[in-house]
Coordinates of C-alpha atoms (C1' of nucleotides) and ligand atoms in Angstrom, one line a residue:
Chain J
M19 CA -69.2 24.6 208.1
A20 CA -68.2 27.9 208.1
A21 CA -70.7 28.5 206.7
Q22 CA -72.3 31.0 209.2
K23 CA -76.1 31.5 208.7
V24 CA -77.0 34.7 207.4
A25 CA -77.5 36.5 210.7
R26 CA -80.9 34.7 211.5
L27 CA -82.7 37.9 213.2
I28 CA -84.1 36.7 215.9
S29 CA -86.0 38.8 218.5
E30 CA -85.3 39.7 221.5
R31 CA -87.2 37.6 223.7
S32 CA -87.0 34.4 221.7
I33 CA -83.4 34.3 223.3
G34 CA -84.8 35.1 226.5
R35 CA -87.4 31.6 226.2
L36 CA -84.6 30.6 224.6
S37 CA -82.1 30.9 227.8
L38 CA -84.9 29.5 230.0
Y39 CA -85.2 27.0 227.9
R40 CA -81.6 25.8 228.4
R41 CA -82.0 26.2 232.0
L42 CA -85.8 24.1 232.3
L43 CA -83.8 21.0 229.6
N44 CA -80.2 21.0 232.4
V45 CA -83.3 20.3 235.4
L46 CA -84.8 17.8 233.3
Q47 CA -81.1 16.2 232.7
G48 CA -80.3 15.8 235.9
E49 CA -83.6 14.3 236.3
G50 CA -82.5 12.0 232.8
V51 CA -85.1 12.8 231.1
R52 CA -83.9 11.7 227.7
N53 CA -86.4 13.0 224.9
I54 CA -89.0 15.8 225.3
Y55 CA -92.0 17.6 223.6
S56 CA -92.8 21.1 222.4
H57 CA -95.7 20.5 224.1
Q58 CA -94.3 20.0 227.7
L59 CA -91.7 22.3 227.5
A60 CA -93.6 25.1 226.7
A61 CA -95.9 24.1 229.6
M62 CA -92.7 24.5 231.8
A63 CA -91.9 27.4 230.1
G64 CA -95.3 29.4 230.7
C65 CA -95.9 29.6 227.1
T66 CA -97.3 27.5 224.1
A67 CA -96.1 24.8 222.2
A68 CA -96.3 26.5 218.6
Q69 CA -94.1 28.8 220.5
V70 CA -91.6 25.9 221.6
R71 CA -90.7 25.0 217.7
R72 CA -91.1 28.5 216.6
D73 CA -88.2 29.5 218.8
L74 CA -86.2 25.8 218.1
M75 CA -86.7 26.4 214.8
A76 CA -83.8 29.3 215.6
V77 CA -80.9 27.1 217.4
G78 CA -80.9 24.9 213.9
Y79 CA -81.4 21.5 215.6
S80 CA -84.5 19.5 214.6
G81 CA -86.7 17.4 217.2
S82 CA -88.6 13.7 215.6
P83 CA -91.9 13.6 215.5
T84 CA -92.4 10.3 217.0
H85 CA -89.4 10.7 220.5
G86 CA -89.9 14.8 220.2
Y87 CA -85.9 16.7 221.3
E88 CA -83.4 15.0 222.4
V89 CA -82.7 16.7 225.5
P90 CA -78.9 16.0 225.7
R91 CA -78.2 16.5 221.5
L92 CA -80.9 19.8 222.5
I93 CA -78.9 21.4 225.2
E94 CA -76.0 20.9 222.6
S95 CA -77.1 23.0 220.2
L96 CA -78.7 26.1 222.4
R97 CA -75.4 26.1 224.4
E98 CA -73.5 26.2 220.2
F99 CA -76.3 28.8 219.4
L100 CA -76.4 31.4 222.7
D101 CA -72.9 30.9 224.0
A102 CA -69.6 32.5 223.0
P103 CA -67.4 29.6 221.9
G104 CA -64.4 30.2 225.2
G105 CA -66.4 31.3 227.5
Q106 CA -66.8 34.8 228.9
G107 CA -65.7 36.8 231.8
V108 CA -68.3 39.1 233.2
A109 CA -66.7 42.5 235.5
L110 CA -69.4 43.4 237.9
V111 CA -68.6 47.4 239.2
G112 CA -70.3 48.4 242.0
V113 CA -69.3 46.0 245.2
G114 CA -72.7 47.1 247.7
N115 CA -75.4 45.1 249.1
L116 CA -77.2 44.7 245.3
G117 CA -73.4 43.8 243.6
K118 CA -72.2 41.1 246.5
A119 CA -75.6 39.1 246.2
I120 CA -75.2 38.7 243.0
L121 CA -71.6 37.8 243.4
S122 CA -72.8 35.3 245.8
Y123 CA -75.5 34.3 243.4
F124 CA -73.3 34.0 240.4
T125 CA -69.8 32.5 241.7
G126 CA -69.4 29.1 240.3
R127 CA -73.0 28.6 238.5
R128 CA -72.8 28.7 235.0
P129 CA -69.4 27.6 233.5
N130 CA -68.9 30.4 230.9
L131 CA -70.3 33.8 232.0
Q132 CA -68.0 33.6 235.1
I133 CA -67.8 37.3 237.2
A134 CA -63.9 36.8 236.3
A135 CA -63.4 40.6 238.2
A136 CA -65.1 43.4 240.0
F137 CA -64.9 46.8 240.7
D138 CA -65.3 49.5 243.2
S139 CA -64.5 53.3 244.2
D140 CA -64.8 52.1 247.7
P141 CA -60.8 51.9 248.8
Y142 CA -61.9 49.7 251.4
K143 CA -63.3 47.5 248.9
V144 CA -60.4 47.5 246.3
N145 CA -58.2 44.3 246.6
R146 CA -59.9 42.4 248.7
V147 CA -61.5 39.2 247.6
I148 CA -65.2 38.8 247.5
H149 CA -67.3 36.2 247.4
G150 CA -64.6 34.3 245.5
C151 CA -63.9 37.5 243.3
R152 CA -61.2 40.0 243.6
C153 CA -62.0 43.5 243.8
Y154 CA -59.9 46.3 241.6
S155 CA -60.3 49.9 242.1
M156 CA -61.2 51.6 238.9
E157 CA -58.0 52.8 237.8
H158 CA -57.1 49.3 236.8
L159 CA -60.8 48.7 234.5
A160 CA -59.8 49.0 231.2
E161 CA -55.9 47.1 232.4
V162 CA -57.5 44.4 234.1
A163 CA -60.9 44.0 231.5
E164 CA -58.5 44.1 228.5
G165 CA -56.0 41.6 230.2
Q166 CA -58.8 39.0 230.7
G167 CA -60.7 39.5 228.0
I168 CA -63.8 40.6 229.0
R169 CA -67.1 42.2 226.9
L170 CA -69.6 41.6 229.1
A171 CA -70.1 44.0 232.6
I172 CA -73.4 44.0 235.3
I173 CA -73.3 47.6 237.5
T174 CA -74.5 48.4 240.0
V175 CA -73.2 51.4 241.1
P176 CA -75.1 54.2 242.6
A177 CA -77.4 56.2 240.0
Q178 CA -75.6 59.3 239.8
A179 CA -73.1 57.3 239.0
A180 CA -74.2 55.1 236.0
Q181 CA -73.4 57.0 233.3
A182 CA -69.8 57.4 234.2
V183 CA -68.9 53.5 234.6
A184 CA -71.3 53.2 231.7
D185 CA -68.4 55.2 229.5
A186 CA -65.5 53.9 231.2
L187 CA -66.7 50.2 230.4
V188 CA -67.3 51.3 226.6
Q189 CA -63.7 52.5 226.9
A190 CA -62.4 49.9 227.8
G191 CA -64.0 47.7 224.9
V192 CA -67.4 46.0 226.9
R193 CA -69.7 45.1 224.6
G194 CA -72.6 44.5 226.7
I195 CA -74.2 45.6 229.5
L196 CA -76.4 44.6 232.5
N197 CA -77.7 47.7 233.6
F198 CA -79.5 47.6 237.2
A199 CA -79.0 51.3 238.2
P200 CA -82.4 53.6 236.8
V201 CA -80.9 55.4 234.4
R202 CA -80.8 55.2 230.9
L203 CA -77.3 54.6 229.7
R204 CA -76.1 56.7 226.6
V205 CA -73.7 54.1 224.6
P206 CA -72.5 53.8 221.1
D207 CA -74.9 51.3 218.9
H208 CA -72.3 48.9 219.2
V209 CA -72.7 47.9 222.3
H210 CA -76.0 46.5 223.9
V211 CA -77.8 47.2 227.2
E212 CA -79.7 45.8 229.0
D213 CA -82.5 47.3 231.7
I214 CA -83.1 45.6 235.2
D215 CA -85.6 48.3 237.1
M216 CA -86.6 46.9 239.6
T217 CA -88.7 49.6 241.0
V218 CA -90.7 49.1 237.8
S219 CA -91.1 45.9 238.2
L220 CA -93.1 46.4 241.3
E221 CA -95.0 49.4 240.5
K222 CA -96.1 47.0 237.4
V223 CA -96.9 44.1 239.9
A224 CA -98.6 46.9 242.4
Y225 CA -101.1 48.1 239.3
F226 CA -101.8 44.7 237.4
A227 CA -102.6 43.3 241.1
R228 CA -105.3 45.9 241.5
Q229 CA -106.2 45.5 238.6
S230 CA -107.5 41.9 239.0
A231 CA -109.2 42.1 242.2
E232 CA -110.9 44.9 240.8
R233 CA -112.2 42.3 238.3
G234 CA -112.6 39.9 240.8
S235 CA -114.6 41.2 243.0
R236 CA -116.7 42.4 240.0
P237 CA -117.3 39.8 237.0
Chain O
M11 CA -117.4 62.0 239.4
A12 CA -117.1 58.6 240.4
A13 CA -118.0 56.7 236.8
Q14 CA -115.3 55.3 236.4
K15 CA -113.4 54.8 233.1
V16 CA -114.9 51.7 231.5
A17 CA -111.6 49.6 232.5
R18 CA -108.8 51.5 229.7
L19 CA -107.0 48.5 228.8
I20 CA -103.6 49.1 228.9
S21 CA -100.6 47.5 228.0
E22 CA -97.8 45.8 230.1
R23 CA -95.2 48.0 228.4
S24 CA -97.4 50.8 228.5
I25 CA -97.6 50.7 232.5
G26 CA -93.6 49.9 232.3
R27 CA -93.4 52.9 230.4
L28 CA -95.4 55.2 232.8
S29 CA -93.8 54.5 236.0
L30 CA -90.8 55.3 234.0
Y31 CA -92.0 58.7 233.1
R32 CA -92.8 59.6 236.3
R33 CA -89.8 58.5 238.0
L34 CA -87.7 61.0 235.5
L35 CA -91.0 63.9 235.8
N36 CA -89.9 63.4 239.9
V37 CA -86.2 64.2 238.7
L38 CA -87.1 67.2 236.8
Q39 CA -89.7 68.5 239.7
G40 CA -86.7 68.2 241.9
E41 CA -84.8 70.4 239.8
G42 CA -87.2 72.8 239.2
V43 CA -88.0 72.2 235.4
R44 CA -92.1 72.9 235.3
N45 CA -93.1 71.8 231.8
I46 CA -92.4 70.1 229.4
Y47 CA -92.7 68.4 225.7
S48 CA -92.9 64.8 224.9
H49 CA -90.2 64.8 222.8
Q50 CA -88.4 65.9 225.2
L51 CA -89.5 63.0 228.0
A52 CA -89.3 61.1 225.4
A53 CA -85.6 61.0 225.3
M54 CA -84.8 61.2 228.8
A55 CA -87.4 57.6 228.8
G56 CA -85.3 56.1 224.8
C57 CA -88.1 55.9 223.2
T58 CA -90.3 58.3 220.2
A59 CA -92.3 60.8 221.5
A60 CA -95.2 59.5 219.7
Q61 CA -95.1 56.8 222.6
V62 CA -94.9 58.8 225.4
R63 CA -98.0 60.9 224.2
R64 CA -99.9 57.6 223.0
D65 CA -99.3 56.2 227.0
L66 CA -100.2 59.3 228.9
M67 CA -103.6 59.0 226.8
A68 CA -104.4 56.5 229.1
V69 CA -104.1 58.2 232.3
G70 CA -106.4 61.3 231.4
Y71 CA -104.3 64.6 231.2
S72 CA -104.0 66.0 228.4
G73 CA -101.8 68.7 227.9
S74 CA -101.3 72.1 226.3
P75 CA -99.8 72.7 222.5
T76 CA -97.7 75.2 223.0
H77 CA -96.6 74.2 227.3
G78 CA -96.2 70.6 227.1
Y79 CA -97.6 68.7 230.4
E80 CA -96.9 70.5 233.4
V81 CA -94.7 68.4 235.3
P82 CA -97.1 68.9 238.8
R83 CA -100.3 67.9 236.9
L84 CA -98.4 65.1 235.5
I85 CA -96.7 63.7 238.0
E86 CA -100.0 63.7 240.2
S87 CA -102.5 62.3 237.4
L88 CA -99.8 59.5 236.7
R89 CA -99.9 59.2 241.0
E90 CA -103.2 58.8 240.5
F91 CA -103.6 56.0 237.8
L92 CA -100.7 54.0 239.1
D93 CA -101.3 54.4 242.4
A94 CA -103.5 52.8 244.9
P95 CA -105.3 55.1 247.0
G96 CA -104.6 54.7 250.4
G97 CA -101.0 53.1 249.7
Q98 CA -99.7 49.5 249.5
G99 CA -97.7 47.2 251.9
V100 CA -95.1 45.0 250.7
A101 CA -94.3 41.5 252.1
L102 CA -90.9 40.6 251.4
V103 CA -90.3 36.3 251.9
G104 CA -86.7 35.2 252.0
V105 CA -83.3 37.0 253.8
G106 CA -81.0 36.5 252.2
N107 CA -78.3 38.4 249.8
L108 CA -80.7 39.6 247.9
G109 CA -84.0 39.7 249.8
K110 CA -81.3 41.8 252.4
A111 CA -80.4 44.2 249.4
I112 CA -84.1 45.2 247.8
L113 CA -84.8 46.0 251.9
S114 CA -82.0 48.0 252.3
Y115 CA -82.7 49.2 248.7
F116 CA -86.6 49.9 249.2
T117 CA -86.9 51.5 252.7
G118 CA -87.7 54.7 253.4
R119 CA -88.1 55.7 249.1
R120 CA -92.0 55.1 247.7
P121 CA -94.0 56.9 250.3
N122 CA -96.7 54.2 249.0
L123 CA -95.1 50.9 248.4
Q124 CA -93.4 50.2 251.9
I125 CA -91.8 47.1 252.3
A126 CA -94.5 46.4 254.8
A127 CA -92.8 43.1 256.7
A128 CA -90.3 40.4 256.0
F129 CA -90.2 36.8 256.4
D130 CA -87.6 33.9 256.4
S131 CA -88.0 29.8 257.6
D132 CA -84.7 30.6 259.2
P133 CA -84.6 31.0 263.5
Y134 CA -82.1 32.8 262.8
K135 CA -83.2 36.2 261.3
V136 CA -87.1 36.0 262.6
N137 CA -87.9 38.1 265.3
R138 CA -85.1 40.6 263.4
V139 CA -85.0 43.9 262.2
I140 CA -83.7 43.9 259.1
H141 CA -82.7 47.7 257.9
G142 CA -85.6 48.8 259.3
C143 CA -87.5 46.4 258.8
R144 CA -88.9 43.4 261.1
C145 CA -88.4 39.9 260.1
Y146 CA -90.8 37.5 260.7
S147 CA -91.7 33.4 261.5
M148 CA -93.6 32.3 258.1
E149 CA -95.8 30.6 260.5
H150 CA -97.3 34.4 260.4
L151 CA -98.0 35.5 257.4
A152 CA -101.1 35.2 257.1
E153 CA -102.1 36.9 260.0
V154 CA -99.6 39.6 259.6
A155 CA -99.8 40.0 256.6
E156 CA -103.7 40.3 257.0
G157 CA -103.5 42.5 259.7
Q158 CA -101.3 45.0 257.9
G159 CA -103.5 44.5 254.5
I160 CA -100.5 44.0 252.6
R161 CA -101.6 42.6 248.8
L162 CA -98.3 42.6 247.5
A163 CA -95.5 40.0 247.7
I164 CA -91.2 40.4 246.6
I165 CA -90.3 36.5 246.4
T166 CA -86.1 35.4 247.3
V167 CA -86.2 32.1 248.5
P168 CA -84.7 30.0 246.6
A169 CA -85.8 28.2 243.1
Q170 CA -87.0 25.0 245.5
A171 CA -88.9 26.7 248.2
A172 CA -90.2 29.3 245.8
Q173 CA -94.2 27.8 245.3
A174 CA -94.7 26.5 248.5
V175 CA -94.4 30.0 249.1
A176 CA -96.2 31.3 246.2
D177 CA -98.7 29.1 247.6
A178 CA -98.5 30.5 251.2
L179 CA -98.6 34.2 249.6
V180 CA -102.0 33.7 248.1
Q181 CA -103.8 31.6 250.7
A182 CA -103.0 35.1 252.4
G183 CA -104.6 37.2 250.5
V184 CA -102.1 38.3 247.9
R185 CA -102.2 39.1 244.5
G186 CA -99.5 39.9 243.0
I187 CA -95.9 38.5 243.3
L188 CA -92.8 39.6 241.7
N189 CA -90.3 36.9 241.8
F190 CA -86.7 36.5 241.7
A191 CA -86.7 32.3 241.9
P192 CA -86.0 31.1 238.6
V193 CA -88.3 29.0 238.7
R194 CA -92.4 29.6 236.4
L195 CA -94.8 30.5 239.4
R196 CA -98.9 28.6 239.2
V197 CA -100.6 30.6 241.0
P198 CA -104.4 31.2 240.3
D199 CA -105.7 33.2 237.4
H200 CA -106.6 37.0 240.3
V201 CA -102.5 36.7 241.1
H202 CA -100.3 38.9 238.9
V203 CA -96.8 37.7 238.5
E204 CA -93.8 39.6 237.5
D205 CA -90.5 37.5 236.8
I206 CA -87.1 38.8 237.7
D207 CA -85.1 36.6 235.9
M208 CA -80.8 37.8 236.1
T209 CA -79.6 34.9 234.6
V210 CA -81.6 34.9 231.5
S211 CA -81.4 38.6 231.0
L212 CA -77.8 38.2 231.5
E213 CA -77.4 35.9 228.7
K214 CA -79.0 38.0 226.5
V215 CA -76.5 40.7 226.6
A216 CA -74.0 38.1 226.0
Y217 CA -76.3 37.5 223.0
F218 CA -76.5 40.4 222.3
A219 CA -73.6 41.9 222.6
R220 CA -71.8 38.7 221.0
Q221 CA -74.2 39.5 217.9
S222 CA -73.1 43.2 217.9
A223 CA -69.6 42.6 217.9
E224 CA -70.0 40.7 215.2
R225 CA -71.5 42.7 213.0
G226 CA -69.7 45.8 214.2
S227 CA -67.0 44.6 213.2
R228 CA -67.8 44.0 209.5
P229 CA -70.9 46.4 208.6
Chain T
dC2 C1' -99.6 -5.1 206.2
dT3 C1' -102.2 -1.0 206.7
dA4 C1' -104.5 2.2 209.8
dA5 C1' -104.7 5.7 212.5
dC6 C1' -102.4 8.7 215.8
dG7 C1' -99.2 11.9 217.4
dC8 C1' -95.7 15.0 217.2
dT9 C1' -92.1 18.3 214.2
dG10 C1' -91.6 22.3 210.5
dT11 C1' -93.2 26.1 208.2
dG12 C1' -96.7 29.1 205.5
dA13 C1' -100.4 32.1 206.3
dC14 C1' -102.7 34.1 209.3
dC15 C1' -104.0 37.5 213.2
dT16 C1' -104.1 40.3 217.3
dG17 C1' -101.8 43.8 219.4
dT18 C1' -97.8 47.6 219.7
dT19 C1' -95.4 51.1 217.6
dT20 C1' -95.2 54.9 214.4
dC21 C1' -97.1 58.3 210.9
dA22 C1' -99.0 61.7 209.4
dC23 C1' -102.9 65.0 209.5
dG24 C1' -106.2 68.2 212.0
dA25 C1' -106.8 71.3 215.6
dC26 C1' -104.6 74.8 218.5
dC27 C1' -102.2 78.5 220.8
dA28 C1' -98.3 81.7 221.5
dC29 C1' -95.4 84.6 219.3
dC30 C1' -93.5 87.8 215.7
dG31 C1' -93.4 90.8 212.2
Chain Q
dC10 C1' -103.6 91.3 212.4
dG11 C1' -102.4 87.3 210.0
dG12 C1' -98.4 84.2 209.2
dT13 C1' -95.6 81.1 210.8
dG14 C1' -93.9 77.7 214.1
dG15 C1' -94.2 74.1 217.1
dT16 C1' -97.4 70.5 220.0
dC17 C1' -101.4 67.6 221.4
dG18 C1' -104.2 64.2 220.6
dT19 C1' -105.9 60.4 217.9
dG20 C1' -107.5 57.8 213.0
dA21 C1' -105.1 54.7 210.6
dA22 C1' -100.8 52.3 208.4
dA23 C1' -97.0 49.1 208.9
dC24 C1' -95.0 46.4 211.7
dA25 C1' -92.9 42.3 214.5
dG26 C1' -94.7 38.4 217.4
dG27 C1' -97.5 35.3 218.3
dT28 C1' -101.2 31.3 216.6
dC29 C1' -103.4 28.4 213.5
dA30 C1' -103.6 24.9 211.3
dC31 C1' -101.7 21.0 207.9
dA32 C1' -98.3 18.6 205.4
dG33 C1' -94.6 14.8 206.2
dC34 C1' -94.0 10.9 208.5
dG35 C1' -92.0 7.9 211.2
dT36 C1' -94.4 4.1 215.2
dT37 C1' -97.3 1.6 216.4
dA38 C1' -101.7 -0.9 217.4
dG39 C1' -104.5 -4.2 215.2
Ligands
NAD4 N1 -80.1 47.0 246.3 C1 -81.2 46.3 246.4 O1 -81.9 45.8 245.7 C2 -81.0 47.4 244.6 C3 -82.9 47.6 243.9 C4 -82.5 48.1 242.5 C5 -81.9 49.3 241.5 N2 -81.0 49.0 242.9 C6 -80.1 50.1 242.1 O2 -78.7 49.2 242.0 C7 -77.6 50.2 242.3 C8 -77.0 49.7 243.5 O3 -77.3 49.9 244.7 P1 -76.7 49.2 245.8 O4 -77.8 49.0 246.9 O5 -76.1 48.1 245.7 O6 -76.2 51.0 246.4 P2 -75.0 50.2 247.5 O7 -74.6 51.9 247.6 O8 -75.0 49.4 248.8 O9 -73.7 50.3 246.7 C9 -72.8 50.8 245.9 C10 -71.8 50.7 245.3 O10 -71.1 51.1 244.2 C11 -70.0 52.1 245.0 N3 -69.6 52.8 243.4 C12 -70.2 54.1 244.7 N4 -69.8 55.1 243.4 C13 -68.7 54.3 242.2 C14 -68.1 54.8 240.9 N5 -68.3 56.0 240.3 N6 -67.5 53.6 240.5 C15 -67.4 52.4 241.1 N7 -68.1 52.3 242.1 C16 -69.0 53.0 242.7 C17 -69.9 52.3 246.1 O11 -69.2 52.1 246.8 C18 -71.1 50.7 246.4 O12 -69.7 49.9 246.7 C19 -78.3 51.4 242.8 O13 -78.2 52.2 241.5 C20 -79.4 51.3 242.9 O14 -80.0 52.2 242.5 C21 -81.0 48.9 243.7
NAD5 N1 -78.3 36.9 244.8 C1 -78.9 37.0 244.1 O1 -78.0 37.9 242.8 C2 -79.9 36.2 243.5 C3 -79.8 36.4 241.5 C4 -80.5 35.5 240.9 C5 -81.7 35.0 241.3 N2 -81.6 34.9 242.1 C6 -82.3 34.3 242.9 O2 -83.0 34.9 244.1 C7 -82.8 33.5 245.5 C8 -82.3 33.9 246.9 O3 -81.5 34.3 246.5 P1 -80.4 34.5 247.4 O4 -79.0 34.8 246.8 O5 -81.1 35.9 248.0 O6 -80.1 33.0 248.0 P2 -79.6 33.1 249.7 O7 -79.3 31.3 249.8 O8 -78.9 34.2 250.5 O9 -81.2 33.5 250.3 C9 -82.5 32.2 250.5 C10 -83.3 32.9 252.2 O10 -84.5 32.4 252.1 C11 -85.0 31.9 253.1 N3 -85.4 30.6 252.9 C12 -85.2 28.9 252.1 N4 -86.5 28.7 252.1 C13 -87.3 29.2 252.7 C14 -88.6 28.9 253.6 N5 -89.2 28.1 252.8 N6 -89.4 30.4 253.6 C15 -89.0 31.0 253.9 N7 -87.7 31.7 253.4 C16 -87.0 30.8 252.9 C17 -83.5 31.5 253.5 O11 -83.3 31.0 255.5 C18 -82.4 32.6 253.4 O12 -82.3 33.4 254.0 C19 -83.4 31.8 245.0 O13 -84.0 32.0 243.8 C20 -82.3 33.1 243.9 O14 -82.3 32.3 242.6 C21 -80.4 35.5 242.9

DNA sequence: CTAACGCTGTGACCTGTTTCACGACCACCG
DNA sequence: CGGTGGTCGTGAAACAGGTCACAGCGTTAG
């Protein structure tokens, strides 16, 4: 059973969809749905049935052609595939407008992937508890991160501070960063960075909205 | 000159990068840089020089092999390519934790793509000015949106309200939506939706961080 | 009991994106 | 004044991701 499969290469896109499927399945389970077909999941996720089946190949649980996928079993398989075994603590650095919103949102939501500690350089925020999360000074970053086994972090500091924060996080043993600062971070190869760039997303919306408007008016 | 090129088909990915290039160029211009080569831009954007050149083919401004691209000219070309001619107003619906953070961030930032109006169903928020933006009641959505020529919107309401809000926005003439609610919105074909799903992004980070950690420890 | 159905898993194919490679160009240097 | 070096634009190759189609199989209707 320890025969871990030989590092199945899964695309980044697929992982995103698997996470999405899991959330949809959790909702379904709450509604008492026991079984589901790939085409139903596809309709909810906004992709094709073939894609759902292809993605699910990776998680190692096969559905039945007659009843589709058992919702609880599939959720469990996704959990095994996606989640770290013992849960994983997350640090949030930069308790400003965005950081506070994120804290409020993630507090007490997913059982694993909890935000375990917040950090800020502003002395007015240090040592306060914000949305149920203790805010530490930046000096204690390494200490707290190591003490709590934190390997993931969210960066919500101003752009000009982001690289320095990232360096400190990497130094403290962080392996994955969700970065909201509009800056391309330089990190070692073994650290994974995911950027969320709202400005770029908004400009994309603006561009394609204009595009489809023009197209729609002259088809 | 009105010979608009025949609707060059540009991939979504490319538009995102073009937006990124523009932001990088604006920074460079602030630093007094006059010219730049594709490989320099590539290093900053985190992609290859070939990709930069390929992306820039779409905007219709050619660099010089000897001096690269003129920063001000390139910015201007990107502006012409990406931006709506007279600027574009954006509505924000849902002035909660996240909505307020976004308001504070976008206020007075980009000259075009201003958040022109906010909306909320909470009577305590209606008619107040939050981060310099007037908050209207949902009943006035169509009226205000049409009055201000708003075609874009940001949705930051709870998941269960998102579809209804999207419907109202489409009804009010909105063509593009930046959606933060963890729900796949159903909209007509001529409306472009861009999702930002922080939970999925965080789970992706967790997965790939774990992956590279395992890989890194046993290479 | 049999046939027909509908779904899954997966190999083969196809489409869209990225990378490579090369001709053309210009500035600079010897 | 010709060679050299470096860069741009772009056709073509390479790649990745997504779609199609079908064999296999339990279920169920007749
Ligand atoms: N607010 C948004 O909606 C939004 C949208 C898009 C991008 N962003 C990006 O997110 C980041 C934060 O935005 P914000 O609006 O929350 O800003 P903010 O100014 O409200 O918050 C920044 C926080 O980071 C802290 N900080 C500053 N330097 C620090 C350092 N070196 N170490 C630790 N903490 C430090 C500050 O004390 C403050 O609490 C920015 O990079 C911004 O570009 C924000
Ligand atoms: N806060 C975050 O960091 C975060 C992270 C990821 C996703 N999200 C998503 O963003 C959305 C908002 O999150 P939040 O933390 O700001 O929530 P919130 O509860 O703080 O804010 C929601 C706001 O929407 C308003 N609202 C509710 N129903 C409405 C309706 N029908 N019409 C108009 N306004 C309505 C409420 O009055 C409130 O002001 C949610 O869908 C959440 O899932 C938030």
